[in-house]
């Protein structure tokens, strides 16, 4: 069963961290953060990451659940996430910036690291509902 290690973008921003720095997840692990802000999710085969987070009782951002907005956007820092058909992200955002939508995204590796709540990034702001 794939495991997704997650970190809330707001925590990254509040601490002035660079989410692409290797130690950012280690630093978060050392901080005694709330489970909503940092932790690990087991994601069942065929389950979307957003669904897995909700099953754990987390209230992650989303709106459309159909890949048509950027509310549930996350940045993949390790591993890979497969997405169903989405119509909102550019090829550059998916391929170069590693943006994925958690409402239609499932882990494609045994271990995945994401920074969720990435809707706050400047280049995604105009696609948040």
mmCIF file of C-alpha atoms in Angstrom:
data_model
loop_
_atom_site.group_PDB
_atom_site.id
_atom_site.type_symbol
_atom_site.label_atom_id
_atom_site.label_comp_id
_atom_site.label_asym_id
_atom_site.label_seq_id
_atom_site.Cartn_x
_atom_site.Cartn_y
_atom_site.Cartn_z
ATOM 1 C CA UNK A 1 0.000 0.000 0.000
ATOM 2 C CA UNK A 2 1.497 3.346 -1.034
ATOM 3 C CA UNK A 3 2.380 5.866 1.663
ATOM 4 C CA UNK A 4 2.114 9.614 1.153
ATOM 5 C CA UNK A 5 4.158 11.835 3.458
ATOM 6 C CA UNK A 6 2.515 15.239 3.445
ATOM 7 C CA UNK A 7 3.270 18.745 4.647
ATOM 8 C CA UNK A 8 0.991 21.776 4.640
ATOM 9 C CA UNK A 9 2.248 24.610 2.412
ATOM 10 C CA UNK A 10 1.237 27.137 5.073
ATOM 11 C CA UNK A 11 3.758 25.558 7.488
ATOM 12 C CA UNK A 12 6.458 25.790 4.815
ATOM 13 C CA UNK A 13 5.604 29.433 4.199
ATOM 14 C CA UNK A 14 5.303 30.346 7.907
ATOM 15 C CA UNK A 15 8.784 28.922 8.586
ATOM 16 C CA UNK A 16 10.378 30.483 5.499
ATOM 17 C CA UNK A 17 11.386 27.054 4.180
ATOM 18 C CA UNK A 18 12.064 26.079 0.595
ATOM 19 C CA UNK A 19 9.783 23.117 -0.134
ATOM 20 C CA UNK A 20 12.349 21.741 -2.597
ATOM 21 C CA UNK A 21 15.063 21.481 0.089
ATOM 22 C CA UNK A 22 15.721 17.885 1.101
ATOM 23 C CA UNK A 23 15.568 18.506 4.862
ATOM 24 C CA UNK A 24 12.184 20.253 4.831
ATOM 25 C CA UNK A 25 10.275 17.058 5.708
ATOM 26 C CA UNK A 26 12.815 16.153 8.425
ATOM 27 C CA UNK A 27 12.465 19.613 9.908
ATOM 28 C CA UNK A 28 8.690 19.267 9.883
ATOM 29 C CA UNK A 29 8.933 15.833 11.537
ATOM 30 C CA UNK A 30 10.993 17.361 14.364
ATOM 31 C CA UNK A 31 8.461 20.120 15.047
ATOM 32 C CA UNK A 32 5.586 18.263 16.749
ATOM 33 C CA UNK A 33 3.120 19.590 14.191
ATOM 34 C CA UNK A 34 -0.583 18.812 14.219
ATOM 35 C CA UNK A 35 -1.556 15.728 12.165
ATOM 36 C CA UNK A 36 -3.399 17.984 9.751
ATOM 37 C CA UNK A 37 -0.166 19.824 8.907
ATOM 38 C CA UNK A 38 2.332 16.968 8.682
ATOM 39 C CA UNK A 39 2.225 13.178 8.664
ATOM 40 C CA UNK A 40 1.745 10.090 6.534
ATOM 41 C CA UNK A 41 -1.280 8.624 4.794
ATOM 42 C CA UNK A 42 -1.763 5.077 3.590
ATOM 43 C CA UNK A 43 -3.568 5.278 0.266
ATOM 44 C CA UNK A 44 -5.466 2.248 -0.993
ATOM 45 C CA UNK A 45 -5.085 1.076 -4.582
ATOM 46 C CA UNK A 46 -7.279 3.269 -6.793
ATOM 47 C CA UNK A 47 -7.994 5.739 -3.987
ATOM 48 C CA UNK A 48 -7.390 9.439 -4.480
ATOM 49 C CA UNK A 49 -5.060 11.209 -2.048
ATOM 50 C CA UNK A 50 -7.770 13.686 -1.026
ATOM 51 C CA UNK A 51 -10.100 10.775 -0.192
ATOM 52 C CA UNK A 52 -7.396 9.120 1.923
ATOM 53 C CA UNK A 53 -6.836 12.397 3.820
ATOM 54 C CA UNK A 54 -10.568 12.754 4.449
ATOM 55 C CA UNK A 55 -10.796 9.123 5.613
ATOM 56 C CA UNK A 56 -8.165 10.048 8.254
ATOM 57 C CA UNK A 57 -10.414 12.927 9.342
ATOM 58 C CA UNK A 58 -8.421 15.733 7.714
ATOM 59 C CA UNK A 59 -10.024 18.782 6.189
ATOM 60 C CA UNK A 60 -7.784 19.450 3.190
ATOM 61 C CA UNK A 61 -8.772 22.166 0.703
ATOM 62 C CA UNK A 62 -10.814 21.198 -2.351
ATOM 63 C CA UNK A 63 -13.739 22.492 -4.354
ATOM 64 C CA UNK A 64 -14.726 20.777 -7.592
ATOM 65 C CA UNK A 65 -13.358 17.221 -7.091
ATOM 66 C CA UNK A 66 -13.081 16.982 -10.865
ATOM 67 C CA UNK A 67 -9.687 18.458 -11.767
ATOM 68 C CA UNK A 68 -11.176 21.768 -12.888
ATOM 69 C CA UNK A 69 -9.734 24.088 -10.212
ATOM 70 C CA UNK A 70 -6.516 24.403 -8.218
ATOM 71 C CA UNK A 71 -7.971 24.281 -4.685
ATOM 72 C CA UNK A 72 -6.542 20.815 -3.933
ATOM 73 C CA UNK A 73 -3.182 21.367 -5.656
ATOM 74 C CA UNK A 74 -0.048 19.778 -4.185
ATOM 75 C CA UNK A 75 3.618 19.828 -5.156
ATOM 76 C CA UNK A 76 5.273 16.425 -5.480
ATOM 77 C CA UNK A 77 8.759 16.564 -3.968
ATOM 78 C CA UNK A 78 9.452 12.821 -4.170
ATOM 79 C CA UNK A 79 7.783 9.945 -5.988
ATOM 80 C CA UNK A 80 5.041 10.236 -8.583
ATOM 81 C CA UNK A 81 1.301 10.790 -8.660
ATOM 82 C CA UNK A 82 -0.914 9.758 -11.563
ATOM 83 C CA UNK A 83 -3.861 12.038 -12.275
ATOM 84 C CA UNK A 84 -7.108 11.331 -14.049
ATOM 85 C CA UNK A 85 -8.049 13.792 -16.773
ATOM 86 C CA UNK A 86 -7.512 17.368 -15.572
ATOM 87 C CA UNK A 87 -8.163 20.591 -17.459
ATOM 88 C CA UNK A 88 -6.647 23.320 -15.313
ATOM 89 C CA UNK A 89 -2.870 22.804 -15.066
ATOM 90 C CA UNK A 90 -0.433 23.617 -17.852
ATOM 91 C CA UNK A 91 2.073 21.050 -19.102
ATOM 92 C CA UNK A 92 4.822 23.198 -17.534
ATOM 93 C CA UNK A 93 3.119 23.114 -14.128
ATOM 94 C CA UNK A 94 2.747 19.332 -14.255
ATOM 95 C CA UNK A 95 6.116 18.465 -15.808
ATOM 96 C CA UNK A 96 8.445 21.178 -14.467
ATOM 97 C CA UNK A 97 6.797 22.331 -11.237
ATOM 98 C CA UNK A 98 5.399 18.889 -10.255
ATOM 99 C CA UNK A 99 1.921 20.220 -9.480
ATOM 100 C CA UNK A 100 -0.719 17.528 -8.993
ATOM 101 C CA UNK A 101 -4.377 17.658 -7.988
ATOM 102 C CA UNK A 102 -5.121 15.512 -4.934
ATOM 103 C CA UNK A 103 -8.826 15.161 -5.817
ATOM 104 C CA UNK A 104 -7.961 13.121 -8.931
ATOM 105 C CA UNK A 105 -4.437 11.976 -8.014
ATOM 106 C CA UNK A 106 -3.267 8.573 -6.803
ATOM 107 C CA UNK A 107 0.260 7.561 -5.784
ATOM 108 C CA UNK A 108 2.234 5.888 -8.585
ATOM 109 C CA UNK A 109 5.130 4.961 -6.276
ATOM 110 C CA UNK A 110 5.356 3.176 -2.915
ATOM 111 C CA UNK A 111 6.563 6.359 -1.230
ATOM 112 C CA UNK A 112 5.444 9.842 -2.219
ATOM 113 C CA UNK A 113 6.137 13.210 -0.579
ATOM 114 C CA UNK A 114 3.840 16.155 -1.227
ATOM 115 C CA UNK A 115 3.382 19.694 -0.050
ATOM 116 C CA UNK A 116 -0.391 20.072 -0.089
ATOM 117 C CA UNK A 117 -2.431 23.286 0.122
ATOM 118 C CA UNK A 118 -0.258 24.656 -2.696
ATOM 119 C CA UNK A 119 -3.180 26.758 -3.926
ATOM 120 C CA UNK A 120 -1.437 29.653 -2.160
ATOM 121 C CA UNK A 121 1.385 29.698 -4.741
ATOM 122 C CA UNK A 122 1.198 32.828 -6.887
ATOM 123 C CA UNK A 123 0.911 30.985 -10.193
ATOM 124 C CA UNK A 124 -2.099 28.933 -8.982
ATOM 125 C CA UNK A 125 -4.052 31.762 -7.313
ATOM 126 C CA UNK A 126 -6.095 32.647 -10.400
ATOM 127 C CA UNK A 127 -7.478 29.081 -10.583
ATOM 128 C CA UNK A 128 -8.705 28.760 -7.024
ATOM 129 C CA UNK A 129 -12.497 28.737 -6.640
#
